[in-house]
């Protein structure tokens, strides 16, 4: 087998080799498109559409369409697609997953496929959060508008008319949650004019492994209020502290906890004790049993209260804001206002945190991401970390993963993990390491798995008078500003996995944001010169240094954090600090 592989190459090598022949054809067209005026280049869109109407296929016009977009990008964005980005875009067009290393320009690469398919029908570009959807739609929108295509962006809280207008565009950006919920809302609509979503032709899913694997079974649920009263939750909340957790198997205790599946179960002794307590609290009649038909709901509420107290921690799974419980997404580290846990769990947490208890909901419509994305005629995706799940993608979605070569060689240094006995010793070592890097003028990004740890680290840094910025779900409004400054010399940024996927930290800081502050041409030139000096200083200090403060549940999230450094052949370094106290 290995001998044949050496002679013929792997399947991946053969696919890339075949696509490189088409890249040559696109490159040969470049001089012809460079000679066109802006008006002639824009007119190509109408010409391509006419040819499609006359019976030509997307595959036959692809080389010309890609050449047109590449030239349009140079003129509207000042960026030219690399050959490897052309390869990646062809992989997307074929309905496969394009794995490109972080920092290789997946956002720009997707414009080629989106433009080509946007000529024939609507294209949905799916991102992991609202920040990236808005950023990419605005950034790449300049290119699409220049080429004569319309661009829309959908977001939570948008009114119906705006949503309909966004879906009517050739290319629509939005999050996986929003596309899924809009599909459910459309299915609940009574008339066609109440519907918003356009035909499900092509979905280009950014960070495809996060959406189609990590969150695949996450159900999207639209619900309405049920009729349980709030005082039941408050009384159940008073019962839980009187119950004792069973620490050892077959040992004494009233309930057991399964941390992996996030479930709790009463023991035999626990059932009896719970019944007595419910009678004392006036929830259960003295002659009734927990297993009577009318009492089963009470057992359900008690389990929810135990789970709320033992498995769901404040500032890890949720935050308390404006007297409300707001869920924090475990994969993206972002707050999800409006989302609520089902089965009475949200109410149990509200009772635990002593905030206003809102009515429990019942499910009106539901779908998982796995089932939703299979509805598209063509599904494709891109990420820096898909190859490890290639078998799963193939079996569940029929999606093949193609690994696209890098434009420049990766020179980032991934150091071995450092392990400490206690969390205190680990934090001391992190503070000392960051202090040294900061003194040398090297920018540092610290990744944490929860809001709680990000705030603990911030306290440590404050104590040692280390200047720093914190980026977690509580500060998401400042996200663009914090990210723009994170690559400046000596910048120290503490972030939850919000700063993982899709976040581009530019060495020297974000030039465009700095230039937007300029009031004159002279100031403009001065800022550009300052940025150049900053960038050279950062490159000299070793590029961005990424510190992982603990391991995430998924190795791919760790790799996404590492991938913030060493982008596009830049220097960089990463290291994970662990302790025996870390949660497994």
Coordinates of C-alpha atoms in Angstrom, one line a residue:
X1 CA 0.0 0.0 0.0
X2 CA 2.7 2.5 1.0
X3 CA 4.7 1.6 -2.2
X4 CA 1.6 2.5 -4.4
X5 CA 1.2 5.7 -2.3
X6 CA 4.8 6.7 -3.0
X7 CA 4.3 6.1 -6.8
X8 CA 0.8 7.6 -7.3
X9 CA 0.5 9.8 -4.1
X10 CA -2.4 9.7 -1.7
X11 CA -6.0 10.4 -2.8
X12 CA -5.6 13.9 -1.4
X13 CA -2.4 14.5 -3.4
X14 CA -4.1 13.4 -6.6
X15 CA -7.1 15.7 -6.0
X16 CA -4.9 18.7 -5.4
X17 CA -2.7 17.9 -8.4
X18 CA -5.8 17.7 -10.6
X19 CA -7.1 21.1 -9.3
X20 CA -3.7 22.7 -9.9
X21 CA -4.2 22.1 -13.7
X22 CA -7.3 24.3 -13.5
X23 CA -5.3 26.9 -11.4
X24 CA -2.9 27.2 -14.4
X25 CA -5.9 27.9 -16.7
X26 CA -7.1 30.7 -14.3
X27 CA -3.6 32.2 -14.1
X28 CA -3.4 32.2 -17.9
X29 CA -6.6 34.3 -18.0
X30 CA -5.2 36.9 -15.5
X31 CA -3.6 39.3 -18.1
X32 CA -6.8 39.4 -20.1
X33 CA -8.9 40.4 -17.0
X34 CA -6.2 42.9 -15.8
X35 CA -6.7 44.8 -19.1
X36 CA -10.4 45.3 -18.5
X37 CA -11.8 48.6 -17.1
X38 CA -13.8 48.5 -13.9
X39 CA -17.1 48.8 -15.8
X40 CA -16.1 45.9 -18.2
X41 CA -15.1 43.8 -15.2
X42 CA -18.4 44.4 -13.5
X43 CA -20.3 43.7 -16.7
X44 CA -18.8 40.2 -16.7
X45 CA -21.4 39.2 -14.0
X46 CA -24.3 39.9 -16.4
X47 CA -22.4 38.1 -19.2
X48 CA -21.9 35.0 -17.0
X49 CA -25.6 34.9 -16.0
X50 CA -26.6 35.1 -19.7
X51 CA -24.3 32.2 -20.6
X52 CA -25.8 30.1 -17.8
X53 CA -29.3 30.9 -19.1
X54 CA -28.2 29.7 -22.5
X55 CA -27.2 26.3 -21.1
X56 CA -23.6 26.6 -20.0
X57 CA -22.7 25.1 -16.6
X58 CA -21.1 26.6 -13.6
X59 CA -18.1 24.2 -14.1
X60 CA -17.6 25.5 -17.7
X61 CA -17.5 29.2 -16.6
X62 CA -15.5 28.6 -13.4
X63 CA -12.0 29.5 -14.7
X64 CA -13.3 32.9 -16.1
X65 CA -15.5 33.6 -13.0
X66 CA -12.5 32.9 -10.6
X67 CA -10.2 35.1 -12.7
X68 CA -12.8 37.9 -12.6
X69 CA -13.2 37.7 -8.8
X70 CA -9.4 37.6 -8.3
X71 CA -9.0 40.8 -10.3
X72 CA -12.1 42.3 -8.6
X73 CA -10.5 41.6 -5.2
X74 CA -7.3 43.3 -6.2
X75 CA -9.2 46.4 -7.2
X76 CA -11.8 46.5 -4.3
X77 CA -9.9 45.0 -1.4
X78 CA -6.2 45.3 -2.4
X79 CA -5.9 41.5 -1.9
X80 CA -5.0 38.9 -4.6
X81 CA -6.1 35.3 -4.2
X82 CA -3.1 32.9 -3.9
X83 CA -3.1 29.8 -6.0
X84 CA -3.8 27.6 -2.9
X85 CA -6.9 29.7 -2.3
X86 CA -8.1 28.9 -5.8
X87 CA -7.6 25.2 -5.0
X88 CA -9.6 25.6 -1.8
X89 CA -12.4 27.4 -3.6
X90 CA -12.7 24.6 -6.2
X91 CA -12.9 22.0 -3.4
X92 CA -15.8 24.0 -1.9
X93 CA -17.5 24.2 -5.3
X94 CA -17.4 20.4 -5.5
X95 CA -19.3 20.1 -2.3
X96 CA -16.3 19.0 -0.2
X97 CA -14.6 20.3 2.9
X98 CA -11.5 22.4 2.4
X99 CA -9.0 22.1 5.2
X100 CA -6.6 25.1 5.2
X101 CA -4.3 25.9 8.1
X102 CA -5.4 28.8 10.3
X103 CA -4.4 32.2 8.8
X104 CA -4.4 31.0 5.2
X105 CA -7.2 33.3 4.2
X106 CA -10.4 31.1 4.2
X107 CA -12.7 34.2 4.3
X108 CA -11.2 35.5 1.1
X109 CA -11.1 32.0 -0.5
X110 CA -14.8 31.5 0.0
X111 CA -15.6 34.6 -2.1
X112 CA -14.7 32.7 -5.2
X113 CA -17.2 29.9 -4.6
X114 CA -19.8 32.2 -3.3
X115 CA -19.6 34.5 -6.4
X116 CA -19.7 31.5 -8.8
X117 CA -22.7 29.9 -7.2
X118 CA -24.4 33.3 -6.5
X119 CA -24.6 33.7 -10.3
X120 CA -27.2 30.8 -10.4
X121 CA -29.0 31.1 -7.1
X122 CA -28.7 32.1 -3.4
X123 CA -25.7 31.2 -1.4
X124 CA -25.6 31.0 2.4
X125 CA -22.2 31.6 4.1
X126 CA -22.5 30.2 7.7
X127 CA -20.2 31.5 10.5
X128 CA -20.0 30.6 14.2
X129 CA -21.0 34.0 15.6
X130 CA -22.6 37.3 14.8
X131 CA -19.3 39.2 15.1
X132 CA -17.7 37.1 12.2
X133 CA -20.9 37.2 10.1
X134 CA -21.1 41.0 10.3
X135 CA -17.3 41.4 9.8
X136 CA -17.1 39.1 6.8
X137 CA -20.3 40.5 5.2
X138 CA -18.9 44.1 5.5
X139 CA -15.4 43.2 4.5
X140 CA -16.1 40.9 1.6
X141 CA -19.2 42.9 0.7
X142 CA -17.0 45.5 -1.0
X143 CA -15.9 42.8 -3.5
X144 CA -19.3 41.4 -4.2
X145 CA -20.8 44.9 -4.7
X146 CA -17.9 45.8 -7.0
X147 CA -18.7 42.6 -9.0
X148 CA -22.5 43.5 -9.1
X149 CA -23.8 40.9 -6.6
X150 CA -26.0 41.8 -3.6
X151 CA -25.0 40.9 -0.1
X152 CA -27.1 40.5 3.0
X153 CA -26.4 39.6 6.7
X154 CA -28.9 38.1 9.1
X155 CA -28.7 38.5 12.8
X156 CA -30.7 37.8 16.0
X157 CA -33.2 40.5 16.8
X158 CA -33.6 41.6 13.2
X159 CA -37.1 42.7 12.1
X160 CA -39.0 40.5 9.5
X161 CA -38.6 43.0 6.6
X162 CA -34.8 43.3 7.1
X163 CA -34.5 39.5 7.3
X164 CA -36.5 39.0 4.1
X165 CA -34.3 41.6 2.3
X166 CA -31.1 39.9 3.5
X167 CA -32.4 36.5 2.2
X168 CA -33.4 38.0 -1.1
X169 CA -29.7 38.9 -1.7
X170 CA -27.4 36.7 -3.9
X171 CA -25.1 36.0 -0.9
X172 CA -26.3 35.9 2.7
X173 CA -24.0 35.8 5.7
X174 CA -25.3 34.6 9.1
X175 CA -24.7 32.2 12.0
X176 CA -25.7 28.6 12.1
X177 CA -28.2 29.3 14.9
X178 CA -29.9 32.1 12.9
X179 CA -30.2 30.1 9.7
X180 CA -31.7 27.1 11.6
X181 CA -34.2 29.2 13.6
X182 CA -35.3 31.0 10.5
X183 CA -36.0 27.6 8.9
X184 CA -38.1 26.7 11.9
X185 CA -40.0 30.0 11.9
X186 CA -40.7 29.6 8.2
X187 CA -42.2 26.2 8.9
X188 CA -44.5 27.7 11.5
X189 CA -45.6 30.5 9.1
X190 CA -49.3 30.4 8.0
X191 CA -48.8 32.3 4.7
X192 CA -45.9 32.5 2.2
X193 CA -45.4 36.3 2.8
X194 CA -44.6 35.5 6.4
X195 CA -41.6 33.3 5.3
X196 CA -38.1 34.8 5.1
X197 CA -35.6 32.1 4.0
X198 CA -34.7 31.7 0.4
X199 CA -34.1 28.3 -1.3
X200 CA -31.5 26.1 0.3
X201 CA -29.1 25.9 -2.7
X202 CA -25.5 26.0 -1.3
X203 CA -24.2 26.4 2.2
X204 CA -20.5 27.3 2.7
X205 CA -20.0 26.5 6.4
X206 CA -17.0 28.3 8.0
X207 CA -15.4 26.4 11.0
X208 CA -17.3 23.3 9.7
X209 CA -16.0 21.0 12.4
X210 CA -17.4 23.1 15.2
X211 CA -20.9 23.4 13.6
X212 CA -21.3 19.9 12.0
X213 CA -19.5 17.8 14.6
X214 CA -19.3 19.6 18.0
X215 CA -22.8 21.1 17.8
X216 CA -24.3 18.5 15.4
X217 CA -26.8 17.1 17.9
X218 CA -27.6 20.5 19.5
X219 CA -31.3 20.9 19.0
X220 CA -32.7 24.2 17.9
X221 CA -36.0 24.6 19.7
X222 CA -38.8 27.2 19.3
X223 CA -41.0 27.0 22.4
X224 CA -44.0 28.5 24.0
X225 CA -44.9 28.9 27.8
X226 CA -46.2 25.9 29.8
X227 CA -48.3 26.1 32.9
X228 CA -46.0 25.2 35.9
X229 CA -46.1 27.8 38.7
X230 CA -42.9 29.5 39.9
X231 CA -43.2 28.6 43.6
X232 CA -42.6 24.8 42.8
X233 CA -39.0 25.7 41.6
X234 CA -38.4 27.9 44.7
X235 CA -39.5 25.1 47.1
X236 CA -37.4 22.5 45.2
X237 CA -34.4 24.8 45.5
X238 CA -34.9 24.7 49.3
X239 CA -34.9 20.9 49.3
X240 CA -31.6 20.3 47.5
X241 CA -29.3 21.6 50.3
X242 CA -30.9 19.1 52.7
X243 CA -29.9 16.2 50.4
X244 CA -26.4 14.6 50.6
X245 CA -24.4 13.7 47.5
X246 CA -23.2 10.1 47.4
X247 CA -19.4 10.3 47.1
X248 CA -18.6 6.6 46.8
X249 CA -20.4 3.9 44.8
X250 CA -22.8 2.0 47.1
X251 CA -21.9 4.4 49.9
X252 CA -24.2 6.6 51.9
X253 CA -25.9 9.5 50.2
X254 CA -29.2 10.7 48.7
X255 CA -28.2 11.2 45.0
X256 CA -25.5 10.5 42.5
X257 CA -24.2 12.8 39.7
X258 CA -23.0 11.8 36.2
X259 CA -20.8 14.7 35.2
X260 CA -20.3 13.4 31.6
X261 CA -23.9 13.3 30.7
X262 CA -24.8 16.1 33.1
X263 CA -27.5 14.1 34.9
X264 CA -28.4 13.4 38.5
X265 CA -30.2 10.4 40.1
X266 CA -31.8 9.8 43.5
X267 CA -30.7 6.7 45.5
X268 CA -33.3 4.5 47.3
X269 CA -32.6 6.4 50.6
X270 CA -32.8 9.7 48.6
X271 CA -36.3 8.8 47.3
X272 CA -37.6 8.3 50.9
X273 CA -35.9 11.5 52.2
X274 CA -37.1 13.6 49.2
X275 CA -40.7 12.4 49.8
X276 CA -40.5 13.4 53.5
X277 CA -39.0 16.8 52.6
X278 CA -41.7 17.4 49.9
X279 CA -44.4 16.7 52.4
X280 CA -42.8 19.1 54.9
X281 CA -42.5 21.8 52.3
X282 CA -46.2 21.3 51.4
X283 CA -45.5 20.2 47.8
X284 CA -46.6 16.6 48.2
X285 CA -49.7 15.4 50.0
X286 CA -48.9 13.2 53.1
X287 CA -50.5 10.1 51.7
X288 CA -49.0 10.4 48.2
X289 CA -45.9 8.8 46.6
X290 CA -43.4 10.4 44.3
X291 CA -44.3 7.7 41.8
X292 CA -48.0 8.4 41.6
X293 CA -49.1 9.6 38.2
X294 CA -49.8 13.1 39.5
X295 CA -46.4 13.4 41.2
X296 CA -44.0 12.4 38.4
X297 CA -43.7 16.0 37.4
X298 CA -42.4 16.8 41.0
X299 CA -39.6 14.2 40.6
X300 CA -38.7 15.8 37.3
X301 CA -38.4 19.2 39.0
X302 CA -36.3 17.8 41.8
X303 CA -33.8 16.3 39.3
X304 CA -33.6 19.7 37.6
X305 CA -32.9 21.4 40.9
X306 CA -30.1 18.9 41.8
X307 CA -28.5 19.4 38.4
X308 CA -28.7 23.2 38.8
X309 CA -26.8 23.0 42.1
X310 CA -24.2 20.3 41.3
X311 CA -23.5 20.5 37.5
X312 CA -24.1 24.1 36.4
X313 CA -21.8 26.8 37.8
X314 CA -22.1 30.5 37.6
X315 CA -19.6 32.2 35.2
X316 CA -18.9 28.8 33.5
X317 CA -22.1 27.5 32.0
X318 CA -24.0 30.8 32.5
X319 CA -23.8 34.3 33.7
X320 CA -26.2 36.5 35.8
X321 CA -26.9 39.8 34.0
X322 CA -29.8 42.2 34.5
X323 CA -31.5 39.8 36.9
X324 CA -31.6 37.1 34.2
X325 CA -29.7 33.8 33.6
X326 CA -27.9 34.0 30.3
X327 CA -26.4 30.8 28.8
X328 CA -22.7 30.8 27.8
X329 CA -22.0 28.6 24.7
X330 CA -19.4 26.0 25.7
X331 CA -17.9 25.9 22.2
X332 CA -17.6 29.6 21.4
X333 CA -17.5 31.2 24.9
X334 CA -20.2 33.6 23.9
X335 CA -23.4 34.6 25.7
X336 CA -26.6 33.5 24.1
X337 CA -29.4 35.8 25.2
X338 CA -32.8 34.5 24.5
X339 CA -31.7 30.8 24.6
X340 CA -33.1 28.8 27.5
X341 CA -32.4 25.3 28.8
X342 CA -35.5 23.0 28.6
X343 CA -37.0 20.5 31.1
X344 CA -37.3 23.1 33.9
X345 CA -33.5 23.4 34.2
X346 CA -33.4 27.1 33.4
X347 CA -36.1 27.8 36.1
X348 CA -34.2 25.7 38.6
X349 CA -31.0 27.8 38.0
X350 CA -33.1 31.0 38.3
X351 CA -34.4 29.7 41.7
X352 CA -30.8 28.9 42.8
X353 CA -29.5 32.4 41.8
X354 CA -32.6 34.1 43.4
X355 CA -33.6 35.9 40.2
X356 CA -37.1 36.2 38.7
X357 CA -38.4 32.8 37.7
X358 CA -39.9 32.8 34.2
X359 CA -42.4 30.3 33.0
X360 CA -41.2 26.9 31.7
X361 CA -41.6 26.4 27.9
X362 CA -43.0 23.7 25.8
X363 CA -41.5 22.7 22.4
X364 CA -43.4 24.0 19.3
X365 CA -40.7 23.3 16.6
X366 CA -37.3 21.6 16.7
X367 CA -34.4 20.5 14.4
X368 CA -30.8 19.6 14.9
X369 CA -27.9 21.2 12.9
X370 CA -27.2 17.8 11.5
X371 CA -30.6 17.5 10.0
X372 CA -30.9 21.1 8.9
X373 CA -27.7 21.3 6.9
X374 CA -28.5 18.0 5.1
X375 CA -31.5 19.9 3.5
X376 CA -29.2 22.0 1.3
X377 CA -28.7 20.8 -2.3
X378 CA -24.9 21.3 -1.9
X379 CA -23.1 21.5 1.4
X380 CA -19.4 22.5 1.7
X381 CA -17.2 23.7 4.5
X382 CA -13.9 25.1 5.5
X383 CA -11.8 24.9 8.6
X384 CA -8.2 24.5 9.9
X385 CA -9.0 21.4 11.9
X386 CA -11.2 18.9 10.0
X387 CA -8.9 16.0 9.0
X388 CA -9.1 14.4 12.4
X389 CA -12.9 14.0 11.9
X390 CA -12.7 13.0 8.2
X391 CA -14.3 9.6 8.7
X392 CA -17.2 11.2 10.6
X393 CA -17.8 13.8 7.9
X394 CA -17.8 11.1 5.2
X395 CA -20.2 8.8 7.1
X396 CA -22.7 11.3 8.3
X397 CA -22.7 14.0 5.6
X398 CA -21.0 12.3 2.7
X399 CA -18.5 15.1 2.8
X400 CA -14.9 14.4 1.7
X401 CA -12.1 16.4 3.5
X402 CA -9.4 17.7 1.2
X403 CA -6.2 19.1 2.8
X404 CA -5.1 22.2 0.9
X405 CA -1.3 23.0 1.0
X406 CA -0.1 26.2 2.8
X407 CA 0.9 29.3 0.8
X408 CA 4.0 29.7 3.0
X409 CA 5.8 27.3 5.3
X410 CA 4.6 27.3 9.0
X411 CA 7.4 28.5 11.3
X412 CA 5.5 28.7 14.6
X413 CA 7.0 26.8 17.5
X414 CA 4.6 24.7 19.6
X415 CA 6.3 24.2 22.9
X416 CA 5.7 21.1 25.2
X417 CA 3.1 21.4 27.9
X418 CA 4.2 22.5 31.4
X419 CA 2.4 20.7 34.3
X420 CA 2.2 22.0 37.9
X421 CA 1.0 20.5 41.1
X422 CA -1.6 23.2 42.0
X423 CA -3.5 25.8 40.2
X424 CA -1.8 28.5 42.3
X425 CA 1.6 27.4 41.2
X426 CA 0.4 27.3 37.5
X427 CA -1.0 30.9 37.7
X428 CA 2.3 32.1 39.3
X429 CA 4.3 30.6 36.4
X430 CA 2.0 32.1 33.8
X431 CA 2.3 35.6 35.5
X432 CA 6.1 35.3 35.5
X433 CA 6.3 34.1 31.9
X434 CA 3.9 36.8 30.6
X435 CA 5.8 39.5 32.6
X436 CA 9.0 38.6 30.8
X437 CA 7.4 38.5 27.4
X438 CA 5.7 41.8 28.0
X439 CA 9.0 43.4 29.0
X440 CA 10.5 42.2 25.7
X441 CA 7.6 43.8 23.8
X442 CA 6.1 40.5 22.6
X443 CA 2.3 40.5 22.3
X444 CA 0.6 37.7 24.4
X445 CA -2.8 36.0 24.0
X446 CA -4.0 33.9 26.9
X447 CA -6.8 31.4 26.2
X448 CA -9.1 30.2 29.0
X449 CA -11.9 27.7 28.9
X450 CA -14.3 29.7 31.0
X451 CA -15.2 33.3 32.0
X452 CA -14.4 32.4 35.7
X453 CA -10.8 31.5 34.8
X454 CA -10.4 34.6 32.6
X455 CA -11.5 36.8 35.6
X456 CA -9.2 34.9 38.0
X457 CA -6.2 35.5 35.7
X458 CA -7.2 39.2 35.3
X459 CA -7.1 39.6 39.1
X460 CA -3.7 38.0 39.3
X461 CA -2.4 40.4 36.6
X462 CA -3.9 43.4 38.3
X463 CA -2.2 42.3 41.6
X464 CA 1.1 42.2 39.8
X465 CA 0.4 45.5 37.9
X466 CA 0.5 43.9 34.5
X467 CA -1.5 45.9 31.9
X468 CA -3.9 43.7 30.1
X469 CA -7.3 43.5 28.3
X470 CA -10.0 40.9 29.0
X471 CA -12.3 39.5 26.3
X472 CA -15.1 37.2 27.4
X473 CA -18.8 36.9 26.9
X474 CA -19.3 39.8 29.4
X475 CA -17.3 42.2 27.2
X476 CA -18.4 41.0 23.7
X477 CA -19.4 44.6 22.7
X478 CA -15.7 45.6 22.8
X479 CA -14.5 42.5 20.9
X480 CA -13.5 44.3 17.6
X481 CA -11.5 46.9 19.6
X482 CA -9.7 44.4 21.8
X483 CA -8.8 42.1 18.9
X484 CA -7.5 45.1 16.9
X485 CA -5.0 46.0 19.6
X486 CA -4.0 42.4 20.6
X487 CA -1.1 42.3 18.1
X488 CA 0.6 45.5 19.3
X489 CA 4.0 45.3 20.9
X490 CA 3.7 44.2 24.6
X491 CA -0.1 43.8 24.4
X492 CA -1.5 41.2 26.8
X493 CA -5.0 39.9 26.1
X494 CA -6.9 37.3 28.2
X495 CA -9.7 35.6 26.3
X496 CA -12.1 32.8 26.5
X497 CA -12.5 30.6 23.4
X498 CA -14.3 33.7 21.9
X499 CA -10.8 34.6 20.5
X500 CA -10.4 31.2 19.0
X501 CA -12.1 30.5 15.7
X502 CA -11.9 33.0 12.9
X503 CA -10.2 35.7 14.9
X504 CA -7.4 37.3 13.0
X505 CA -4.8 39.0 15.2
X506 CA -2.6 41.2 13.0
X507 CA 1.0 41.6 14.2
X508 CA 1.5 45.3 14.9
X509 CA -2.2 45.8 15.5
X510 CA -5.1 46.3 13.0
X511 CA -3.9 49.0 10.5
X512 CA -7.4 49.9 9.2
X513 CA -8.8 50.6 12.6
X514 CA -5.8 52.9 13.4
X515 CA -6.1 54.6 10.0
X516 CA -9.8 55.3 10.7
X517 CA -8.7 57.7 13.5
X518 CA -6.6 59.8 11.0
X519 CA -7.9 63.3 10.3
X520 CA -5.5 64.3 7.5
X521 CA -3.1 62.8 4.9
X522 CA -0.1 63.7 7.0
X523 CA -1.6 61.9 10.0
X524 CA -2.4 59.0 7.7
X525 CA 1.2 58.6 6.7
X526 CA 2.4 59.0 10.2
X527 CA 0.1 56.2 11.5
X528 CA 1.2 53.9 8.7
X529 CA 4.9 54.5 9.6
X530 CA 4.2 53.9 13.3
X531 CA 2.3 50.6 12.4
X532 CA 5.3 49.5 10.3
X533 CA 7.7 50.1 13.2
X534 CA 5.3 48.2 15.6
X535 CA 5.1 45.3 13.2
X536 CA 8.8 45.0 12.8
X537 CA 9.3 45.2 16.6
X538 CA 6.7 42.4 17.1
X539 CA 8.3 40.2 14.4
X540 CA 11.7 40.8 16.0
X541 CA 10.4 39.8 19.5
X542 CA 9.2 36.4 18.1
X543 CA 5.6 37.2 16.9
X544 CA 2.4 36.4 18.9
X545 CA 2.9 34.2 22.0
X546 CA -0.2 32.1 22.8
X547 CA -0.7 30.7 26.3
X548 CA -3.3 28.0 26.9
X549 CA -4.2 28.0 30.6
X550 CA -6.0 24.7 30.5
X551 CA -7.0 22.0 28.0
X552 CA -10.4 22.2 26.3
X553 CA -12.8 19.3 25.9
X554 CA -11.9 19.0 22.3
X555 CA -8.4 18.9 20.9
X556 CA -9.6 20.9 17.9
X557 CA -10.4 23.9 20.1
X558 CA -6.9 23.8 21.5
X559 CA -5.6 23.8 17.9
X560 CA -7.8 26.7 17.0
X561 CA -6.2 28.7 19.9
X562 CA -2.7 27.7 18.8
X563 CA -3.7 28.8 15.3
X564 CA -4.1 32.5 16.3
X565 CA -0.3 32.6 16.1
X566 CA 2.1 31.9 13.2
X567 CA -0.4 32.9 10.5
X568 CA 0.7 33.3 6.9
X569 CA 4.3 32.2 7.6
X570 CA 4.7 34.7 10.5
X571 CA 6.8 33.7 13.5
X572 CA 5.0 32.7 16.7
X573 CA 5.1 30.5 19.8
X574 CA 2.5 28.5 21.8
X575 CA 2.5 26.7 25.1
X576 CA -0.1 25.2 27.4
X577 CA 0.2 25.5 31.2
X578 CA -1.6 22.7 33.1
X579 CA -2.1 21.7 36.8
X580 CA -3.2 18.6 38.6
X581 CA -6.2 20.7 39.9
X582 CA -7.6 21.3 36.3
X583 CA -10.9 19.8 35.6
X584 CA -10.8 16.8 33.2

